[in-house]
Amino acid sequence: MSPEYPFDDAATARAVIDESGTLVEWNAGAERLLGWPVADVVGHPGRNLLVDTELLAPAGPRWDGTVALRHRDGHEVSVWLLAHHRPSRDDAPGRWLLFTPLDGAAPHSPDDPLARAVLTQSPCAVAVYDERLRLRRVNDAMAEVIGLPEERVRGLRLSEIGGKPQSEELEAHMVQVLTSGRPQDVQTYMRTGGEDRAHAWLARMAPVTDAEGRVRGVCLAAHDFTDNYLARERLQLVNEASVRIGSTLDVTRTAQELADVLVPAMADFVSVDLLDLQEHGGEPPLRLTAPIGLRRAAHLSVNPGTPEAVLKPGQLEQYPAGSPQTDSLVAGRTIVASISSGALDQWLSWHKARAERVKEYGIHSTMSVPIQARGLTLGVAVLTRFRRPDPFSADDVLLAEEITARAAVCIDNARRFSRERETALALQRSLLPRSLPRTAAVDAASRYLPAARADVGGDWFDVIPLSGMRVAMVVGDVVGHGIQASATMGRLRTAVRTLADIDLAPDELLTHLDDLVVRLSAEAGSDGSPGEVGATCLYAVYDPVSRRCTLARAGHPPPVVVPPGGEPQQVDLPAGPPLGLGGLPFESAELELREGSVLSFYTDGLIETRERDVDASHRMLCDALATYSDSLDETCDRVLHALLPPGGAADDVALLLARTLGLPASQVATWHIPADPALVAPIRKQVVEQLDTWGLQEAAFTAELVVSELVTNAIRYGAHPIRLRLIHDDATLICEVSDTSHTAPHLRRAKTWDEGGRGLLLVAQLTQRWGSRHTADGKTIWAEIGLLEE
């Protein structure tokens, strides 16, 4: 006998019979009782040992009774048996464990310390085990817990009486008490033989000693603390729900988190169905009437794959009156129903698939809990039990309602956020350019990605054709998120287009834009407090004739340029203050770009991330641009794939790539105009000859008139020197007349008796568009003549 496990195995007759009735185990106590050695019985039918050859077929997890067994020498032995059924689990077959005590009937001495330790009338369940951990005495309370009288189980070990894994764990602790002489307290949750449902037990084990202080056994006192245990479990579940539910602002994910918390803590299967808001105009209705359309948002089961589910996530179904979902939603309260009561018979008769699931999995109870927040009903959570035998209790209802109420607030927050996000995103997409214009100056491609887990921001980009075949490129970022940021972005984009239309230099344009943001901030403030409107911006103008690009930025990340066959490099550009500070200057810088150079404009959402610093992001951006291909769209996708995490960026991202084009010198003609008005006619003739050379004879008449009017006005009202320039591409002929006067022309309506004043009116009628722009030396009047038929 081992001192660590001092059991006399022969003191109990023990046998194990499998589901087919074959003996698979036979211990020394069984051989002592009936005389049969192991080799003669193991592997043979158990009925061979019965006097009455009809094999017993007990029902339930435990059975006890007296049977007549056949001894090896032929005589009959009447034996009381305690049988525990262990179902198949983890690929182990089911079996019956049979026990009967051999030494339990021996009388005990009146002065036996084990006998004196029992408080027979104590309300606390007490049992005393000897030094072999065989049961010696139990009081009435413990006998009631066990469900068997003392004379039947005396002499058995705790694991043999309980027959459960928890019984074996308790017995292992009793061994430690027996060998160490120190008491132990152990908590367990189990259903004993005398209980109809599981209880929480505190087992207090103490050594029993004799007069000399020697350990003679173990006294076990069991205390039922189920109420405290369940209260603690409920509190823990509520705390867990507050942490796990609402981790994102996604409605579907939040619904799934609710199901994750409830399974298996409260139910074996949970479905979360939400109202189809499209049916109700986008908002939950104040009152609901049958039938009710619900869309499956989430579900979860203790069984892998959730085979109990009739619907798939995202599927919509109409629930009629009489269904637990509709009844609870219309009543506005939790409804508990059981199969045995017949409350679900009508519902199941309408839905055969659900009736088959109920029968197949043994579903016996359901609880439908409305999902309600801020006075609105959003959906219903249905909890189902089939593996857990106990029905839903009143405490279960309170707990489910509290957890669902917490989840409802999170679902409503996610719903409101999704609605606002969709509105802001729709607004922003309506304000961003749907397509980039085709120009003779650049080929361009762009990408806009809203933040993955936040409100839509105020990032924007644009490509704006300017006079003289030039093009403006802009990218900006409004501080903040949401509809307000999107609206501010739209106002700034409109302002940039308006300022660009009057051909302001980049630094001047940012100065005017800064003034606008200051005014917007003042308008956004209340009670005299300043507003919080702010933005960054980068504005660039590229001229395909001179191949020069002029840029200025207001607190925005500088662009990256990739020259043909060269390495990407960040443009050295004065930073400038962010828009909205007011009164601070902006500086422009000028670059000469070879044809085919690629300019990369972007917002800070592309390079700012928690995972790495900005310098590392810049290197990654340059690496992605270094593998530039002829397709700008492919390059955009490669940049985003390289810099953004798989789940999307934390902030909005705008990316604009522009490949510069150059206008050949053969498509540009320039004349210096003398101050003599009499020489306008020869100029007109040279213009017609140049158009013949270009093959643009169809535009000669219009161009001759336009040049005549613009040159004449420049001679009369401008300042010398005067220059005429013609530029053309496949679609447009541009006439430009420049002089050193800063006085801009005005289109006016001439009176009937006026001899002049109709020149610019004539130009406006003959051309697609015309205008003027200020230059460092004066001004330029320009007009565009279309060459292609519309």
PDB file of N, CA, C and O in Angstrom, residues 304-344:
ATOM      1  N   PRO A 304     -19.974  22.979 -33.013  1.00  0.00           N
ATOM      2  CA  PRO A 304     -19.212  23.630 -34.088  1.00  0.00           C
ATOM      3  C   PRO A 304     -20.049  23.738 -35.352  1.00  0.00           C
ATOM      4  O   PRO A 304     -20.781  22.809 -35.726  1.00  0.00           O
ATOM      5  N   GLY A 305     -19.930  24.894 -36.015  1.00  0.00           N
ATOM      6  CA  GLY A 305     -20.665  25.095 -37.250  1.00  0.00           C
ATOM      7  C   GLY A 305     -22.089  25.562 -37.081  1.00  0.00           C
ATOM      8  O   GLY A 305     -22.781  25.818 -38.069  1.00  0.00           O
ATOM      9  N   THR A 306     -22.575  25.655 -35.857  1.00  0.00           N
ATOM     10  CA  THR A 306     -23.944  26.114 -35.550  1.00  0.00           C
ATOM     11  C   THR A 306     -24.971  25.389 -36.403  1.00  0.00           C
ATOM     12  O   THR A 306     -25.702  25.990 -37.190  1.00  0.00           O
ATOM     13  N   PRO A 307     -25.069  24.049 -36.274  1.00  0.00           N
ATOM     14  CA  PRO A 307     -26.011  23.311 -37.125  1.00  0.00           C
ATOM     15  C   PRO A 307     -27.469  23.565 -36.780  1.00  0.00           C
ATOM     16  O   PRO A 307     -28.354  23.244 -37.579  1.00  0.00           O
ATOM     17  N   GLU A 308     -27.754  24.144 -35.590  1.00  0.00           N
ATOM     18  CA  GLU A 308     -29.145  24.369 -35.206  1.00  0.00           C
ATOM     19  C   GLU A 308     -29.779  25.527 -35.971  1.00  0.00           C
ATOM     20  O   GLU A 308     -31.001  25.652 -36.019  1.00  0.00           O
ATOM     21  N   ALA A 309     -28.958  26.389 -36.569  1.00  0.00           N
ATOM     22  CA  ALA A 309     -29.477  27.599 -37.202  1.00  0.00           C
ATOM     23  C   ALA A 309     -30.262  27.266 -38.467  1.00  0.00           C
ATOM     24  O   ALA A 309     -29.806  26.482 -39.314  1.00  0.00           O
ATOM     25  N   VAL A 310     -31.424  27.872 -38.591  1.00  0.00           N
ATOM     26  CA  VAL A 310     -32.233  27.724 -39.797  1.00  0.00           C
ATOM     27  C   VAL A 310     -31.885  28.819 -40.807  1.00  0.00           C
ATOM     28  O   VAL A 310     -31.949  28.597 -42.010  1.00  0.00           O
ATOM     29  N   LEU A 311     -31.499  29.994 -40.316  1.00  0.00           N
ATOM     30  CA  LEU A 311     -31.151  31.120 -41.178  1.00  0.00           C
ATOM     31  C   LEU A 311     -29.645  31.318 -41.211  1.00  0.00           C
ATOM     32  O   LEU A 311     -28.932  30.946 -40.283  1.00  0.00           O
ATOM     33  N   LYS A 312     -29.188  31.942 -42.297  1.00  0.00           N
ATOM     34  CA  LYS A 312     -27.791  32.333 -42.416  1.00  0.00           C
ATOM     35  C   LYS A 312     -27.655  33.811 -42.051  1.00  0.00           C
ATOM     36  O   LYS A 312     -28.610  34.579 -42.179  1.00  0.00           O
ATOM     37  N   PRO A 313     -26.473  34.231 -41.577  1.00  0.00           N
ATOM     38  CA  PRO A 313     -26.278  35.658 -41.280  1.00  0.00           C
ATOM     39  C   PRO A 313     -26.583  36.513 -42.502  1.00  0.00           C
ATOM     40  O   PRO A 313     -26.155  36.210 -43.611  1.00  0.00           O
ATOM     41  N   GLY A 314     -27.344  37.581 -42.274  1.00  0.00           N
ATOM     42  CA  GLY A 314     -27.741  38.469 -43.348  1.00  0.00           C
ATOM     43  C   GLY A 314     -29.075  38.120 -43.974  1.00  0.00           C
ATOM     44  O   GLY A 314     -29.627  38.916 -44.735  1.00  0.00           O
ATOM     45  N   GLN A 315     -29.617  36.935 -43.677  1.00  0.00           N
ATOM     46  CA  GLN A 315     -30.877  36.511 -44.289  1.00  0.00           C
ATOM     47  C   GLN A 315     -32.059  37.148 -43.574  1.00  0.00           C
ATOM     48  O   GLN A 315     -32.093  37.266 -42.352  1.00  0.00           O
ATOM     49  N   LEU A 316     -33.060  37.560 -44.350  1.00  0.00           N
ATOM     50  CA  LEU A 316     -34.252  38.223 -43.822  1.00  0.00           C
ATOM     51  C   LEU A 316     -35.412  37.247 -43.777  1.00  0.00           C
ATOM     52  O   LEU A 316     -35.602  36.455 -44.705  1.00  0.00           O
ATOM     53  N   GLU A 317     -36.196  37.320 -42.686  1.00  0.00           N
ATOM     54  CA  GLU A 317     -37.378  36.469 -42.569  1.00  0.00           C
ATOM     55  C   GLU A 317     -38.494  37.249 -41.882  1.00  0.00           C
ATOM     56  O   GLU A 317     -38.245  38.075 -40.992  1.00  0.00           O
ATOM     57  N   GLN A 318     -39.719  36.967 -42.314  1.00  0.00           N
ATOM     58  CA  GLN A 318     -40.898  37.568 -41.710  1.00  0.00           C
ATOM     59  C   GLN A 318     -41.406  36.656 -40.600  1.00  0.00           C
ATOM     60  O   GLN A 318     -41.676  35.477 -40.825  1.00  0.00           O
ATOM     61  N   TYR A 319     -41.567  37.202 -39.396  1.00  0.00           N
ATOM     62  CA  TYR A 319     -42.018  36.430 -38.240  1.00  0.00           C
ATOM     63  C   TYR A 319     -43.479  36.785 -37.942  1.00  0.00           C
ATOM     64  O   TYR A 319     -43.793  37.942 -37.648  1.00  0.00           O
ATOM     65  N   PRO A 320     -44.369  35.812 -38.002  1.00  0.00           N
ATOM     66  CA  PRO A 320     -45.791  36.100 -37.783  1.00  0.00           C
ATOM     67  C   PRO A 320     -46.123  36.202 -36.303  1.00  0.00           C
ATOM     68  O   PRO A 320     -45.302  35.885 -35.425  1.00  0.00           O
ATOM     69  N   ALA A 321     -47.347  36.626 -36.013  1.00  0.00           N
ATOM     70  CA  ALA A 321     -47.834  36.603 -34.638  1.00  0.00           C
ATOM     71  C   ALA A 321     -47.868  35.158 -34.161  1.00  0.00           C
ATOM     72  O   ALA A 321     -48.207  34.236 -34.907  1.00  0.00           O
ATOM     73  N   GLY A 322     -47.519  34.952 -32.919  1.00  0.00           N
ATOM     74  CA  GLY A 322     -47.421  33.598 -32.376  1.00  0.00           C
ATOM     75  C   GLY A 322     -46.007  33.077 -32.323  1.00  0.00           C
ATOM     76  O   GLY A 322     -45.723  32.119 -31.600  1.00  0.00           O
ATOM     77  N   SER A 323     -45.099  33.713 -33.065  1.00  0.00           N
ATOM     78  CA  SER A 323     -43.689  33.347 -32.948  1.00  0.00           C
ATOM     79  C   SER A 323     -43.113  34.010 -31.718  1.00  0.00           C
ATOM     80  O   SER A 323     -43.528  35.113 -31.334  1.00  0.00           O
ATOM     81  N   PRO A 324     -42.160  33.374 -31.041  1.00  0.00           N
ATOM     82  CA  PRO A 324     -41.593  33.997 -29.832  1.00  0.00           C
ATOM     83  C   PRO A 324     -40.929  35.330 -30.125  1.00  0.00           C
ATOM     84  O   PRO A 324     -40.939  36.238 -29.283  1.00  0.00           O
ATOM     85  N   GLN A 325     -40.339  35.481 -31.331  1.00  0.00           N
ATOM     86  CA  GLN A 325     -39.690  36.746 -31.663  1.00  0.00           C
ATOM     87  C   GLN A 325     -40.702  37.888 -31.734  1.00  0.00           C
ATOM     88  O   GLN A 325     -40.535  38.939 -31.105  1.00  0.00           O
ATOM     89  N   THR A 326     -41.762  37.676 -32.507  1.00  0.00           N
ATOM     90  CA  THR A 326     -42.759  38.733 -32.668  1.00  0.00           C
ATOM     91  C   THR A 326     -43.507  39.008 -31.366  1.00  0.00           C
ATOM     92  O   THR A 326     -43.761  40.169 -31.002  1.00  0.00           O
ATOM     93  N   ASP A 327     -43.872  37.953 -30.640  1.00  0.00           N
ATOM     94  CA  ASP A 327     -44.618  38.147 -29.400  1.00  0.00           C
ATOM     95  C   ASP A 327     -43.826  38.987 -28.400  1.00  0.00           C
ATOM     96  O   ASP A 327     -44.375  39.875 -27.735  1.00  0.00           O
ATOM     97  N   SER A 328     -42.529  38.726 -28.268  1.00  0.00           N
ATOM     98  CA  SER A 328     -41.733  39.496 -27.315  1.00  0.00           C
ATOM     99  C   SER A 328     -41.532  40.928 -27.791  1.00  0.00           C
ATOM    100  O   SER A 328     -41.519  41.862 -26.986  1.00  0.00           O
ATOM    101  N   LEU A 329     -41.386  41.134 -29.122  1.00  0.00           N
ATOM    102  CA  LEU A 329     -41.197  42.488 -29.634  1.00  0.00           C
ATOM    103  C   LEU A 329     -42.470  43.316 -29.513  1.00  0.00           C
ATOM    104  O   LEU A 329     -42.421  44.499 -29.154  1.00  0.00           O
ATOM    105  N   VAL A 330     -43.603  42.719 -29.810  1.00  0.00           N
ATOM    106  CA  VAL A 330     -44.868  43.452 -29.702  1.00  0.00           C
ATOM    107  C   VAL A 330     -45.181  43.765 -28.236  1.00  0.00           C
ATOM    108  O   VAL A 330     -45.612  44.867 -27.888  1.00  0.00           O
ATOM    109  N   ALA A 331     -44.934  42.780 -27.349  1.00  0.00           N
ATOM    110  CA  ALA A 331     -45.194  42.993 -25.923  1.00  0.00           C
ATOM    111  C   ALA A 331     -44.140  43.880 -25.277  1.00  0.00           C
ATOM    112  O   ALA A 331     -44.396  44.486 -24.224  1.00  0.00           O
ATOM    113  N   GLY A 332     -42.952  43.951 -25.863  1.00  0.00           N
ATOM    114  CA  GLY A 332     -41.884  44.761 -25.297  1.00  0.00           C
ATOM    115  C   GLY A 332     -41.271  44.176 -24.049  1.00  0.00           C
ATOM    116  O   GLY A 332     -40.721  44.923 -23.227  1.00  0.00           O
ATOM    117  N   ARG A 333     -41.334  42.866 -23.878  1.00  0.00           N
ATOM    118  CA  ARG A 333     -40.778  42.229 -22.685  1.00  0.00           C
ATOM    119  C   ARG A 333     -40.255  40.842 -23.053  1.00  0.00           C
ATOM    120  O   ARG A 333     -40.525  40.316 -24.140  1.00  0.00           O
ATOM    121  N   THR A 334     -39.501  40.260 -22.117  1.00  0.00           N
ATOM    122  CA  THR A 334     -38.928  38.937 -22.323  1.00  0.00           C
ATOM    123  C   THR A 334     -40.012  37.864 -22.195  1.00  0.00           C
ATOM    124  O   THR A 334     -40.859  37.923 -21.298  1.00  0.00           O
ATOM    125  N   ILE A 335     -39.959  36.877 -23.098  1.00  0.00           N
ATOM    126  CA  ILE A 335     -40.899  35.761 -23.067  1.00  0.00           C
ATOM    127  C   ILE A 335     -40.104  34.469 -22.996  1.00  0.00           C
ATOM    128  O   ILE A 335     -39.229  34.214 -23.834  1.00  0.00           O
ATOM    129  N   VAL A 336     -40.399  33.670 -21.960  1.00  0.00           N
ATOM    130  CA  VAL A 336     -39.776  32.355 -21.786  1.00  0.00           C
ATOM    131  C   VAL A 336     -40.804  31.294 -22.157  1.00  0.00           C
ATOM    132  O   VAL A 336     -41.959  31.356 -21.705  1.00  0.00           O
ATOM    133  N   ALA A 337     -40.419  30.342 -22.976  1.00  0.00           N
ATOM    134  CA  ALA A 337     -41.334  29.287 -23.412  1.00  0.00           C
ATOM    135  C   ALA A 337     -40.600  27.959 -23.395  1.00  0.00           C
ATOM    136  O   ALA A 337     -39.373  27.894 -23.564  1.00  0.00           O
ATOM    137  N   SER A 338     -41.343  26.895 -23.165  1.00  0.00           N
ATOM    138  CA  SER A 338     -40.775  25.549 -23.156  1.00  0.00           C
ATOM    139  C   SER A 338     -41.547  24.669 -24.122  1.00  0.00           C
ATOM    140  O   SER A 338     -42.740  24.905 -24.379  1.00  0.00           O
ATOM    141  N   ILE A 339     -40.881  23.678 -24.641  1.00  0.00           N
ATOM    142  CA  ILE A 339     -41.526  22.742 -25.565  1.00  0.00           C
ATOM    143  C   ILE A 339     -42.589  21.939 -24.844  1.00  0.00           C
ATOM    144  O   ILE A 339     -43.682  21.695 -25.365  1.00  0.00           O
ATOM    145  N   SER A 340     -42.305  21.533 -23.617  1.00  0.00           N
ATOM    146  CA  SER A 340     -43.232  20.679 -22.880  1.00  0.00           C
ATOM    147  C   SER A 340     -44.548  21.382 -22.578  1.00  0.00           C
ATOM    148  O   SER A 340     -45.597  20.743 -22.480  1.00  0.00           O
ATOM    149  N   SER A 341     -44.524  22.718 -22.442  1.00  0.00           N
ATOM    150  CA  SER A 341     -45.757  23.434 -22.126  1.00  0.00           C
ATOM    151  C   SER A 341     -46.675  23.587 -23.322  1.00  0.00           C
ATOM    152  O   SER A 341     -47.840  23.957 -23.172  1.00  0.00           O
ATOM    153  N   GLY A 342     -46.162  23.334 -24.526  1.00  0.00           N
ATOM    154  CA  GLY A 342     -46.963  23.491 -25.732  1.00  0.00           C
ATOM    155  C   GLY A 342     -47.052  24.910 -26.237  1.00  0.00           C
ATOM    156  O   GLY A 342     -47.766  25.189 -27.209  1.00  0.00           O
ATOM    157  N   ALA A 343     -46.315  25.854 -25.612  1.00  0.00           N
ATOM    158  CA  ALA A 343     -46.397  27.256 -26.018  1.00  0.00           C
ATOM    159  C   ALA A 343     -45.829  27.497 -27.412  1.00  0.00           C
ATOM    160  O   ALA A 343     -46.169  28.496 -28.055  1.00  0.00           O
ATOM    161  N   LEU A 344     -44.973  26.605 -27.880  1.00  0.00           N
ATOM    162  CA  LEU A 344     -44.338  26.786 -29.186  1.00  0.00           C
ATOM    163  C   LEU A 344     -44.931  25.888 -30.262  1.00  0.00           C
ATOM    164  O   LEU A 344     -44.425  25.853 -31.390  1.00  0.00           O
TER     165      LEU A 344
END
